[in-house]
Structures are given as C-alpha cells and as structure tokens.
mmCIF file of C-alpha atoms and ligand atoms in Angstrom:
data_model
loop_
_atom_site.group_PDB
_atom_site.id
_atom_site.type_symbol
_atom_site.label_atom_id
_atom_site.label_comp_id
_atom_site.label_asym_id
_atom_site.label_seq_id
_atom_site.Cartn_x
_atom_site.Cartn_y
_atom_site.Cartn_z
ATOM 1 C CA UNK U 9 42.063 17.204 27.132
ATOM 2 C CA UNK U 10 45.738 15.365 26.061
ATOM 3 C CA UNK U 11 47.279 18.035 28.204
ATOM 4 C CA UNK U 12 45.192 17.361 31.520
ATOM 5 C CA UNK U 13 45.302 13.596 31.243
ATOM 6 C CA UNK U 14 49.341 14.014 30.869
ATOM 7 C CA UNK U 15 49.166 16.215 33.955
ATOM 8 C CA UNK U 16 47.192 13.410 35.659
ATOM 9 C CA UNK U 17 49.722 10.986 34.852
ATOM 10 C CA UNK U 18 52.374 12.793 35.909
ATOM 11 C CA UNK U 19 50.720 13.825 39.724
ATOM 12 C CA UNK U 20 50.834 9.993 40.726
ATOM 13 C CA UNK U 21 54.576 9.590 40.815
ATOM 14 C CA UNK U 22 54.740 13.022 42.999
ATOM 15 C CA UNK U 23 51.973 11.910 44.761
ATOM 16 C CA UNK U 24 53.162 8.449 45.674
ATOM 17 C CA UNK U 25 56.827 10.180 46.635
ATOM 18 C CA UNK U 26 54.934 12.574 48.707
ATOM 19 C CA UNK U 27 53.130 9.867 50.741
ATOM 20 C CA UNK U 28 55.911 7.817 50.779
ATOM 21 C CA UNK U 29 58.055 10.587 52.669
ATOM 22 C CA UNK U 30 55.337 11.174 54.946
ATOM 23 C CA UNK U 31 55.097 7.215 56.102
ATOM 24 C CA UNK U 32 51.708 6.613 54.390
ATOM 25 C CA UNK U 33 52.720 3.588 52.498
ATOM 26 C CA UNK U 34 54.046 1.217 55.399
ATOM 27 C CA UNK U 35 53.200 -2.185 55.583
ATOM 28 C CA UNK U 36 49.839 -2.387 56.967
ATOM 29 C CA UNK U 37 48.407 0.042 54.248
ATOM 30 C CA UNK U 38 49.905 -1.511 51.517
ATOM 31 C CA UNK U 39 46.214 -1.917 49.971
ATOM 32 C CA UNK U 40 45.641 1.770 50.388
ATOM 33 C CA UNK U 41 46.015 3.474 46.735
ATOM 34 C CA UNK U 42 46.966 7.067 47.288
ATOM 35 C CA UNK U 43 45.528 8.027 43.859
ATOM 36 C CA UNK U 44 42.117 6.890 45.422
ATOM 37 C CA UNK U 45 42.384 8.854 48.811
ATOM 38 C CA UNK U 46 43.305 11.986 46.697
ATOM 39 C CA UNK U 47 40.068 11.440 44.225
ATOM 40 C CA UNK U 48 37.881 11.074 47.157
ATOM 41 C CA UNK U 49 39.193 14.459 48.589
ATOM 42 C CA UNK U 50 39.353 16.172 45.330
ATOM 43 C CA UNK U 51 36.417 18.555 46.336
ATOM 44 C CA UNK U 52 38.617 19.452 49.335
ATOM 45 C CA UNK U 53 42.358 19.839 48.207
ATOM 46 C CA UNK U 54 43.155 21.622 51.755
ATOM 47 C CA UNK U 55 41.697 18.636 53.839
ATOM 48 C CA UNK U 56 43.924 16.523 51.581
ATOM 49 C CA UNK U 57 47.042 17.782 53.001
ATOM 50 C CA UNK U 58 45.678 17.709 56.605
ATOM 51 C CA UNK U 59 44.449 14.587 56.742
ATOM 52 C CA UNK U 60 47.644 13.193 54.956
ATOM 53 C CA UNK U 61 49.357 14.935 58.059
ATOM 54 C CA UNK U 62 46.643 13.520 60.607
ATOM 55 C CA UNK U 63 47.198 9.986 59.699
ATOM 56 C CA UNK U 64 50.847 9.979 59.753
ATOM 57 C CA UNK U 65 50.536 10.712 63.625
ATOM 58 C CA UNK U 66 47.760 8.136 64.541
ATOM 59 C CA UNK U 67 47.489 4.426 64.282
ATOM 60 C CA UNK U 68 44.294 2.727 62.961
ATOM 61 C CA UNK U 69 42.231 3.274 66.130
ATOM 62 C CA UNK U 70 40.261 0.282 67.581
ATOM 63 C CA UNK U 71 36.793 1.192 66.142
ATOM 64 C CA UNK U 72 34.049 -0.664 64.538
ATOM 65 C CA UNK U 73 32.471 1.966 62.475
ATOM 66 C CA UNK U 74 32.778 5.646 61.684
ATOM 67 C CA UNK U 75 29.486 7.349 61.916
ATOM 68 C CA UNK U 76 28.793 10.528 59.567
ATOM 69 C CA UNK U 77 26.187 13.170 59.408
ATOM 70 C CA UNK U 78 25.182 13.068 55.604
ATOM 71 C CA UNK U 79 21.855 15.683 56.106
ATOM 72 C CA UNK U 80 20.174 17.552 56.257
ATOM 73 C CA UNK U 81 22.186 20.960 56.521
ATOM 74 C CA UNK U 82 23.981 23.053 54.045
ATOM 75 C CA UNK U 83 25.250 20.686 51.514
ATOM 76 C CA UNK U 84 28.988 22.036 50.920
ATOM 77 C CA UNK U 85 29.622 21.621 54.793
ATOM 78 C CA UNK U 86 28.014 17.969 54.678
ATOM 79 C CA UNK U 87 30.088 16.968 52.076
ATOM 80 C CA UNK U 88 33.397 18.190 54.117
ATOM 81 C CA UNK U 89 32.572 15.581 56.773
ATOM 82 C CA UNK U 90 30.971 13.008 54.596
ATOM 83 C CA UNK U 91 34.302 13.146 52.450
ATOM 84 C CA UNK U 92 36.685 13.293 55.411
ATOM 85 C CA UNK U 93 34.699 10.146 56.992
ATOM 86 C CA UNK U 94 35.121 8.318 53.632
ATOM 87 C CA UNK U 95 39.185 9.248 53.976
ATOM 88 C CA UNK U 96 39.527 7.754 57.024
ATOM 89 C CA UNK U 97 37.200 4.336 56.012
ATOM 90 C CA UNK U 98 39.062 4.125 52.913
ATOM 91 C CA UNK U 99 42.749 4.299 54.698
ATOM 92 C CA UNK U 100 41.793 2.295 57.951
ATOM 93 C CA UNK U 101 39.616 -0.051 56.320
ATOM 94 C CA UNK U 102 36.373 0.646 58.769
ATOM 95 C CA UNK U 103 33.086 0.835 57.166
ATOM 96 C CA UNK U 104 30.918 3.930 57.661
ATOM 97 C CA UNK U 105 27.128 4.590 58.635
ATOM 98 C CA UNK U 106 25.601 7.692 57.615
ATOM 99 C CA UNK U 107 23.445 9.167 60.136
ATOM 100 C CA UNK U 108 20.395 11.905 59.899
ATOM 101 C CA UNK U 109 21.241 15.193 61.992
ATOM 102 C CA UNK U 110 17.798 15.348 63.191
ATOM 103 C CA UNK U 111 17.711 12.047 64.366
ATOM 104 C CA UNK U 112 20.946 12.352 66.143
ATOM 105 C CA UNK U 113 19.506 15.026 68.081
ATOM 106 C CA UNK U 114 16.599 12.522 69.165
ATOM 107 C CA UNK U 115 18.569 9.519 69.946
ATOM 108 C CA UNK U 116 21.228 11.681 72.239
ATOM 109 C CA UNK U 117 18.659 11.186 74.735
ATOM 110 C CA UNK U 118 18.707 7.334 74.892
ATOM 111 C CA UNK U 119 22.383 7.933 76.326
ATOM 112 C CA UNK U 120 21.676 6.356 79.934
ATOM 113 C CA UNK U 121 17.986 5.441 79.095
ATOM 114 C CA UNK U 122 17.679 2.476 77.546
ATOM 115 C CA UNK U 123 14.038 2.393 78.722
ATOM 116 C CA UNK U 124 12.125 4.532 76.682
ATOM 117 C CA UNK U 125 8.683 4.385 76.238
ATOM 118 C CA UNK U 126 6.612 4.713 73.112
ATOM 119 C CA UNK U 127 4.855 6.449 71.565
ATOM 120 C CA UNK U 128 6.998 9.432 72.131
ATOM 121 C CA UNK U 129 6.908 12.725 70.537
ATOM 122 C CA UNK U 130 10.281 14.281 69.647
ATOM 123 C CA UNK U 131 10.657 18.435 69.571
ATOM 124 C CA UNK U 132 13.639 19.030 67.662
ATOM 125 C CA UNK U 133 14.777 22.912 68.081
ATOM 126 C CA UNK U 134 18.037 23.775 66.019
ATOM 127 C CA UNK U 135 19.362 26.611 64.169
ATOM 128 C CA UNK U 136 17.957 25.288 61.058
ATOM 129 C CA UNK U 137 15.152 22.908 61.781
ATOM 130 C CA UNK U 138 11.937 23.085 64.201
ATOM 131 C CA UNK U 139 10.164 19.932 64.013
ATOM 132 C CA UNK U 140 7.512 17.826 66.043
ATOM 133 C CA UNK U 141 8.094 13.983 65.244
ATOM 134 C CA UNK U 142 6.041 11.312 66.109
ATOM 135 C CA UNK U 143 8.160 8.299 67.277
ATOM 136 C CA UNK U 144 7.068 4.629 67.333
ATOM 137 C CA UNK U 145 10.559 3.069 67.881
ATOM 138 C CA UNK U 146 13.813 3.879 66.803
ATOM 139 C CA UNK U 147 13.812 4.291 63.193
ATOM 140 C CA UNK U 148 10.000 4.749 63.091
ATOM 141 C CA UNK U 149 9.433 8.381 62.529
ATOM 142 C CA UNK U 150 6.489 10.505 61.480
ATOM 143 C CA UNK U 151 6.934 14.326 61.017
ATOM 144 C CA UNK U 152 3.816 15.776 62.533
ATOM 145 C CA UNK U 153 4.970 19.362 61.713
ATOM 146 C CA UNK U 154 7.596 21.898 61.187
ATOM 147 C CA UNK U 155 8.714 25.191 60.440
ATOM 148 C CA UNK U 156 7.090 26.931 57.437
ATOM 149 C CA UNK U 157 9.831 29.753 57.397
ATOM 150 C CA UNK U 158 12.518 30.626 59.948
ATOM 151 C CA UNK U 159 13.540 27.840 62.872
ATOM 152 C CA UNK U 160 13.627 28.568 66.193
ATOM 153 C CA UNK U 161 16.970 28.887 66.738
ATOM 154 C CA UNK U 162 17.342 30.875 63.754
ATOM 155 C CA UNK U 163 14.783 33.316 65.169
ATOM 156 C CA UNK U 164 17.027 33.649 68.135
ATOM 157 C CA UNK U 165 19.905 34.504 66.117
ATOM 158 C CA UNK U 166 18.412 37.051 63.645
ATOM 159 C CA UNK U 167 16.474 38.690 66.753
ATOM 160 C CA UNK U 168 20.066 39.148 68.787
ATOM 161 C CA UNK U 169 21.492 40.521 65.541
ATOM 162 C CA UNK U 170 18.843 43.258 65.669
ATOM 163 C CA UNK U 171 19.592 43.925 69.476
ATOM 164 C CA UNK U 172 23.154 44.198 68.446
ATOM 165 C CA UNK U 173 24.122 40.880 70.597
ATOM 166 C CA UNK U 174 26.565 38.518 69.278
ATOM 167 C CA UNK U 175 26.330 35.037 67.326
ATOM 168 C CA UNK U 176 24.924 32.635 68.226
ATOM 169 C CA UNK U 177 21.998 34.716 69.172
ATOM 170 C CA UNK U 178 20.314 32.038 71.357
ATOM 171 C CA UNK U 179 22.575 32.020 74.470
ATOM 172 C CA UNK U 180 22.932 35.744 74.151
ATOM 173 C CA UNK U 181 19.435 36.481 74.775
ATOM 174 C CA UNK U 182 18.937 33.575 77.330
ATOM 175 C CA UNK U 183 21.768 35.462 79.415
ATOM 176 C CA UNK U 184 20.051 38.867 78.981
ATOM 177 C CA UNK U 185 16.965 37.517 79.903
ATOM 178 C CA UNK U 186 18.075 35.843 82.896
ATOM 179 C CA UNK U 187 19.288 39.336 84.435
ATOM 180 C CA UNK U 188 15.414 40.368 84.535
ATOM 181 C CA UNK U 189 14.278 43.918 84.542
ATOM 182 C CA UNK U 190 11.110 45.715 85.884
ATOM 183 C CA UNK U 191 12.549 49.050 85.039
ATOM 184 C CA UNK U 192 11.508 48.870 81.361
ATOM 185 C CA UNK U 193 8.343 47.908 80.164
ATOM 186 C CA UNK U 194 7.951 47.272 76.258
ATOM 187 C CA UNK U 195 5.313 49.174 74.686
ATOM 188 C CA UNK U 196 4.305 46.322 72.543
ATOM 189 C CA UNK U 197 3.590 42.631 73.064
ATOM 190 C CA UNK U 198 5.209 40.448 70.513
ATOM 191 C CA UNK U 199 3.220 38.055 68.802
ATOM 192 C CA UNK U 200 3.124 34.163 69.232
ATOM 193 C CA UNK U 201 2.819 33.124 65.542
ATOM 194 C CA UNK U 202 0.419 30.012 64.779
ATOM 195 C CA UNK U 203 0.111 29.512 68.698
ATOM 196 C CA UNK U 204 -3.358 28.564 68.121
ATOM 197 C CA UNK U 205 -3.788 26.916 64.734
ATOM 198 C CA UNK U 206 -4.362 23.221 64.932
ATOM 199 C CA UNK U 207 -1.819 21.790 63.227
ATOM 200 C CA UNK U 208 1.772 21.224 64.532
ATOM 201 C CA UNK U 209 3.200 23.538 62.026
ATOM 202 C CA UNK U 210 5.412 26.704 63.217
ATOM 203 C CA UNK U 211 6.292 30.313 61.868
ATOM 204 C CA UNK U 212 9.221 32.438 63.395
ATOM 205 C CA UNK U 213 9.746 34.826 60.910
ATOM 206 C CA UNK U 214 6.581 36.896 61.684
ATOM 207 C CA UNK U 215 8.150 37.338 65.133
ATOM 208 C CA UNK U 216 11.708 38.569 64.090
ATOM 209 C CA UNK U 217 9.820 41.160 61.762
ATOM 210 C CA UNK U 218 7.526 42.209 64.870
ATOM 211 C CA UNK U 219 10.771 42.515 66.898
ATOM 212 C CA UNK U 220 12.418 44.626 64.323
ATOM 213 C CA UNK U 221 9.539 47.315 64.212
ATOM 214 C CA UNK U 222 9.079 47.030 67.786
ATOM 215 C CA UNK U 223 13.186 47.890 68.488
ATOM 216 C CA UNK U 224 12.798 50.455 66.014
ATOM 217 C CA UNK U 225 9.807 51.912 67.589
ATOM 218 C CA UNK U 226 11.038 51.974 70.905
ATOM 219 C CA UNK U 227 14.503 53.119 69.647
ATOM 220 C CA UNK U 228 12.757 56.539 67.490
ATOM 221 C CA UNK U 229 9.595 56.709 69.982
ATOM 222 C CA UNK U 230 10.685 59.607 72.174
ATOM 223 C CA UNK U 231 11.761 57.301 74.874
ATOM 224 C CA UNK U 232 15.119 58.717 75.022
ATOM 225 C CA UNK U 233 17.364 58.282 77.663
ATOM 226 C CA UNK U 234 20.892 59.289 77.992
ATOM 227 C CA UNK U 235 22.005 56.725 80.412
ATOM 228 C CA UNK U 236 23.353 53.596 78.887
ATOM 229 C CA UNK U 237 21.886 51.662 81.545
ATOM 230 C CA UNK U 238 18.591 52.208 80.228
ATOM 231 C CA UNK U 239 19.609 51.026 76.832
ATOM 232 C CA UNK U 240 20.750 47.680 78.772
ATOM 233 C CA UNK U 241 17.381 47.786 80.555
ATOM 234 C CA UNK U 242 15.987 47.950 77.076
ATOM 235 C CA UNK U 243 17.600 44.727 75.702
ATOM 236 C CA UNK U 244 16.961 42.608 78.869
ATOM 237 C CA UNK U 245 13.299 43.622 78.240
ATOM 238 C CA UNK U 246 13.180 42.776 74.822
ATOM 239 C CA UNK U 247 15.420 39.477 75.421
ATOM 240 C CA UNK U 248 12.988 38.235 77.951
ATOM 241 C CA UNK U 249 9.883 38.901 75.692
ATOM 242 C CA UNK U 250 11.823 37.114 72.585
ATOM 243 C CA UNK U 251 12.593 34.069 74.815
ATOM 244 C CA UNK U 252 9.126 33.868 76.219
ATOM 245 C CA UNK U 253 7.375 34.099 72.814
ATOM 246 C CA UNK U 254 9.482 31.659 71.273
ATOM 247 C CA UNK U 255 8.939 29.336 74.283
ATOM 248 C CA UNK U 256 4.950 29.721 74.457
ATOM 249 C CA UNK U 257 4.739 28.562 71.073
ATOM 250 C CA UNK U 258 6.731 25.563 71.447
ATOM 251 C CA UNK U 259 5.231 24.452 74.639
ATOM 252 C CA UNK U 260 1.627 24.946 73.352
ATOM 253 C CA UNK U 261 2.376 22.671 70.213
ATOM 254 C CA UNK U 262 4.299 20.467 71.629
ATOM 255 C CA UNK U 263 1.971 19.418 74.498
ATOM 256 C CA UNK U 264 -0.909 19.432 71.883
ATOM 257 C CA UNK U 265 0.829 16.463 70.149
ATOM 258 C CA UNK U 266 1.412 15.097 73.380
ATOM 259 C CA UNK U 267 -2.280 14.855 74.088
ATOM 260 C CA UNK U 268 -3.406 13.980 70.874
ATOM 261 C CA UNK U 269 -1.001 11.168 70.293
ATOM 262 C CA UNK U 270 -0.805 10.081 73.885
ATOM 263 C CA UNK U 271 2.763 10.168 74.087
ATOM 264 C CA UNK U 272 4.600 8.289 76.885
ATOM 265 C CA UNK U 273 7.747 10.005 76.108
ATOM 266 C CA UNK U 274 8.378 13.285 75.194
ATOM 267 C CA UNK U 275 12.378 14.556 73.875
ATOM 268 C CA UNK U 276 13.382 17.770 73.497
ATOM 269 C CA UNK U 277 16.874 18.320 71.641
ATOM 270 C CA UNK U 278 18.662 20.600 69.272
ATOM 271 C CA UNK U 279 20.503 23.818 70.164
ATOM 272 C CA UNK U 280 17.788 25.527 71.640
ATOM 273 C CA UNK U 281 16.670 22.746 73.996
ATOM 274 C CA UNK U 282 20.074 24.097 75.916
ATOM 275 C CA UNK U 283 17.911 27.004 77.034
ATOM 276 C CA UNK U 284 17.401 26.864 80.773
ATOM 277 C CA UNK U 285 13.941 28.688 80.937
ATOM 278 C CA UNK U 286 12.688 26.560 78.178
ATOM 279 C CA UNK U 287 13.707 23.690 80.284
ATOM 280 C CA UNK U 288 12.159 25.067 83.498
ATOM 281 C CA UNK U 289 8.748 25.755 81.676
ATOM 282 C CA UNK U 290 8.439 22.200 79.886
ATOM 283 C CA UNK U 291 9.025 20.715 83.114
ATOM 284 C CA UNK U 292 6.468 22.824 84.962
ATOM 285 C CA UNK U 293 4.212 22.477 82.047
ATOM 286 C CA UNK U 294 4.144 18.749 82.670
ATOM 287 C CA UNK U 295 3.878 18.882 86.239
ATOM 288 C CA UNK U 296 0.704 21.458 85.755
ATOM 289 C CA UNK U 297 -0.882 19.262 82.838
ATOM 290 C CA UNK U 298 -0.228 15.857 84.991
ATOM 291 C CA UNK U 299 -2.246 17.357 88.008
ATOM 292 C CA UNK U 300 -5.227 19.418 86.894
ATOM 293 C CA UNK U 301 -5.616 18.863 83.145
ATOM 294 C CA UNK U 302 -8.462 17.099 82.169
ATOM 295 C CA UNK U 303 -6.153 14.545 80.270
ATOM 296 C CA UNK U 304 -3.530 13.808 82.692
ATOM 297 C CA UNK U 305 -0.224 13.780 81.126
ATOM 298 C CA UNK U 306 1.353 11.557 83.479
ATOM 299 C CA UNK U 307 3.206 9.234 83.355
ATOM 300 C CA UNK U 308 5.341 11.108 80.545
ATOM 301 C CA UNK U 309 8.973 11.040 80.856
ATOM 302 C CA UNK U 310 10.344 14.658 79.681
ATOM 303 C CA UNK U 311 13.736 13.925 78.421
ATOM 304 C CA UNK U 312 16.143 16.747 77.572
ATOM 305 C CA UNK U 313 20.095 15.678 76.744
ATOM 306 C CA UNK U 314 22.527 17.317 79.137
ATOM 307 C CA UNK U 315 23.122 21.017 78.069
ATOM 308 C CA UNK U 316 26.582 20.583 76.198
ATOM 309 C CA UNK U 317 24.905 17.498 74.272
ATOM 310 C CA UNK U 318 21.981 19.678 73.069
ATOM 311 C CA UNK U 319 23.999 21.753 70.482
ATOM 312 C CA UNK U 320 25.824 19.814 67.953
ATOM 313 C CA UNK U 321 28.607 17.416 69.081
ATOM 314 C CA UNK U 322 29.846 14.294 67.853
ATOM 315 C CA UNK U 323 28.637 12.011 70.317
ATOM 316 C CA UNK U 324 25.240 12.403 68.944
ATOM 317 C CA UNK U 325 26.311 11.118 65.539
ATOM 318 C CA UNK U 326 28.163 8.328 67.136
ATOM 319 C CA UNK U 327 25.195 7.229 69.278
ATOM 320 C CA UNK U 328 22.788 7.008 66.190
ATOM 321 C CA UNK U 329 25.483 5.115 64.157
ATOM 322 C CA UNK U 330 25.475 2.593 66.958
ATOM 323 C CA UNK U 331 21.535 2.349 66.625
ATOM 324 C CA UNK U 332 21.897 1.958 62.615
ATOM 325 C CA UNK U 333 24.940 -0.221 62.689
ATOM 326 C CA UNK U 334 23.079 -2.492 60.193
ATOM 327 C CA UNK U 335 23.303 0.081 57.543
ATOM 328 C CA UNK U 336 26.872 0.472 57.485
ATOM 329 C CA UNK U 337 28.519 0.856 54.083
ATOM 330 C CA UNK U 338 31.933 -1.173 53.386
ATOM 331 C CA UNK U 339 35.090 0.381 52.185
ATOM 332 C CA UNK U 340 34.479 -0.841 48.428
ATOM 333 C CA UNK U 341 30.556 0.639 48.583
ATOM 334 C CA UNK U 342 31.867 4.580 49.389
ATOM 335 C CA UNK U 343 30.686 5.818 46.026
ATOM 336 C CA UNK U 344 27.154 4.933 47.184
ATOM 337 C CA UNK U 345 27.496 7.611 50.210
ATOM 338 C CA UNK U 346 26.321 11.129 49.456
ATOM 339 C CA UNK U 347 25.537 14.275 51.315
ATOM 340 C CA UNK U 348 22.094 15.234 51.180
ATOM 341 C CA UNK U 349 21.201 18.864 52.347
ATOM 342 C CA UNK U 350 17.253 17.747 52.084
ATOM 343 C CA UNK U 351 17.409 14.354 54.001
ATOM 344 C CA UNK U 352 14.455 13.691 55.978
ATOM 345 C CA UNK U 353 13.509 11.614 58.909
ATOM 346 C CA UNK U 354 10.720 10.040 57.314
ATOM 347 C CA UNK U 355 8.887 10.312 54.056
HETATM 348 O O1 KG4 T 425 21.652 22.020 67.122
HETATM 349 P P1 KG4 T 425 22.379 23.051 66.927
HETATM 350 O O2 KG4 T 425 23.671 23.300 67.608
HETATM 351 O O3 KG4 T 425 22.965 23.765 65.325
HETATM 352 C C1 KG4 T 425 22.260 23.211 64.247
HETATM 353 O O4 KG4 T 425 21.616 22.601 63.908
HETATM 354 O O5 KG4 T 425 21.451 24.448 63.978
HETATM 355 O O6 KG4 T 425 21.464 24.775 67.202
HETATM 356 C C2 KG4 T 425 22.219 25.995 67.324
HETATM 357 C C3 KG4 T 425 21.086 27.013 67.679
HETATM 358 C C4 KG4 T 425 21.527 28.462 67.438
HETATM 359 O O7 KG4 T 425 20.297 29.117 66.657
HETATM 360 C C5 KG4 T 425 21.880 28.948 68.617
HETATM 361 O O8 KG4 T 425 21.377 30.135 68.752
HETATM 362 C C6 KG4 T 425 20.836 27.965 69.293
HETATM 363 O O9 KG4 T 425 21.037 26.544 68.966
HETATM 364 N N1 KG4 T 425 21.092 28.235 70.890
HETATM 365 C C7 KG4 T 425 20.158 28.399 71.957
HETATM 366 C C8 KG4 T 425 21.021 28.426 73.310
HETATM 367 N N2 KG4 T 425 21.888 27.655 72.947
HETATM 368 C C9 KG4 T 425 22.164 27.223 71.284
HETATM 369 N N3 KG4 T 425 18.860 29.110 71.935
HETATM 370 C C10 KG4 T 425 18.235 29.322 72.861
HETATM 371 N N4 KG4 T 425 19.008 29.436 74.137
HETATM 372 C C11 KG4 T 425 20.447 28.685 74.330
HETATM 373 N N5 KG4 T 425 20.679 28.599 75.697
HETATM 374 ZN ZN1 ZN T 426 22.065 20.616 65.332
#
C-alpha cells in the first residue's frame, strides 16, 4: 500500500514534466490538472499518450458541446469513447452530452427533415439490435418489439461467414444478391421466423441455423460440380434467399406496426438500412399498401438516412446531442457520466 502511494507521488512530477514538454500546460490551460487527465484515462493508458499528442496539435475548437455514445453496446468499447470525450471535455472545458446509440440511428433522419409528423414508427436494424419503436415526439419512445436472439445485421454477418464471405457480411450478401442467378435453384426455402406472430418481436437465430443446414446439405447432397462458376452461382442463390428472408420479416412486422399505430412517419435506420434491396421493397410496400390496402397507409412519410449515414457515424451522435443539449454535463460533473451496455431508449 505504502509502496503504491510512493509510486503515485513520484508519478506526478514526471507527468507534469511530460505535459510541460508537450506544451500542454500553456496559459489557457492553467486550470487543467494533468493528474486529473491521467485519472480520467486510467483505463486507457495507450489512449492517454495519444490524446496528449493530439491535444498538442489542436487549439480549443469553437464547439458548444461534445456528444458521446454511452450505450447500448459492448461496455469496454463504450468506455473508450466516453473516457476520450471526458478527457477532451476536461481539457477544453466543453460540456458533454451523452447519447443513446439507437436513438442516434433514428434522429440522423431529422437532418434536412424538420417537419416530421407523429406518431412515427422507427425500425432500427443494426449489428447488435433489431427494434420497432413507437415515437410520439423526440425523446418520447416506446419499444414495441425487439429481437429475442440475433439482430438482423448479426444474422447477415453469421450467414455470410457460413458462405465463406468476409466481414461485415451484410454488404457482401447484398453484393452477391444483386448479381442474381437463375442457374442454381435452392432445394430448400429458408424460414421467415416469427413472420406471422401477433407481436412485434423478431428472431433471427433460427434463420442462421437453417442456412447452416441447407448449406451443408447442398454442399454434400450430390449436387457436385467441378466448375467453380457453379459454386459462385450457389452462393448467389443463398445470398438472394437470405436477404429476402430477412427483408420479408422486417417488412411484415414493420408495416403491421405502422397500421396498428396509424403512423404518419416511418423511419428506418441502422447498418442494415443501407441495404438497397430493402429500401426498394419498403418503398414498394408503401405504394402498394397505399393504393389497394383496406387501411391506406398514405400519407406516410418513409425516411431512410443517406446510405453512408445508415451505418455508424459521428454525425448521428452530434445530431442527437443537439436535440438533447439541455442534458449536458458540465466539466465539474464528469464523474456522473458512465457507459451503460444495456441503456434503453424507453423504460
Ligand atoms: O449500425 P451498424 O453500422 O453498427 C451497429 O450498431 O451494429 O450496423 C452494422 C451492421 C452489420 O451487421 C452489417 O453487416 C450491416 O449493418 N450492414 C448491412 C449492409 N451494410 C451494413 N446489412 C445488409 N446490407 C447492407 N448493405
Ligand atoms: Zn449502429
């Protein structure tokens, strides 16, 4: 214990010297205590070195807030971002606003769309989450349903792995499905898990297992071709059917929620919403339901983010931080901010 304290005491002058040398203790930063910066980043010693180098290069930016994702997600990854934001906040004296990752996937749709009508339904489909959310305004959410096991993106990724494709699997499956084939017919139709249940929940792990068995069967089942082109055709056929099975379930459940809650806006967000075929089929379903459905869906605004803002990006956190600017945390209260792997968008 004594030895540890002695060791810490010795560290302070060394650190102060290092910060002085790295020009971190200039006039505008006299209130910054180097030891405090080190404590903020004690879980990330490597990041500490990088941040010191980074701060040396940049002057305090003209920013009102730093938005940081504090959940949901993998806690160690969340902490890296949270601690990095805390260090910047502390050093530059800029308050932080914590944001929810799922909400960020929704609110990125507000860029350029300020006239959103409520109630709205949001379908969030990412690598870790598949959720249907009822939205009565910004900050007013109710989770109607979610996946009971694998998320849609996770299913794309795992199925891609079975087919020997690279990660992330979603774009790979989409790329193959686009090639289309009539030369290879699958022996088995893949299941659409929970497509007809009355709730708004999803389950994709059964689909992945079905893909595994069907793939093994097709590989072993006597349909042997020595031509690698045929093997490519088989992958294309699988990719097309996997993508369609996922889209079918998402479409059915989402439009059920839209009808049940008489939604005026439908948001789709998260990495899987980058899928062009999914976008096309959602658009088509909107038109079809609007013209001949017994409960016309129009006027319903269907909003997708631009493709490059569907997958994780910093702008979505910034937009969400802007909407929640009243929840900002001052530099003196940084200890209150924690990562939360299970952060929920509503109770
Ligand atoms: O939202 P996101 O970028 O990260 C998480 O929050 O998880 O989503 C990543 C997921 C991955 O599973 C990836 O395979 C999937 O989004 N994805 C796609 C496409 N682009 C990314 N899935 C289907 N089609 C795509 N074009
Ligand atoms: Zn995401």
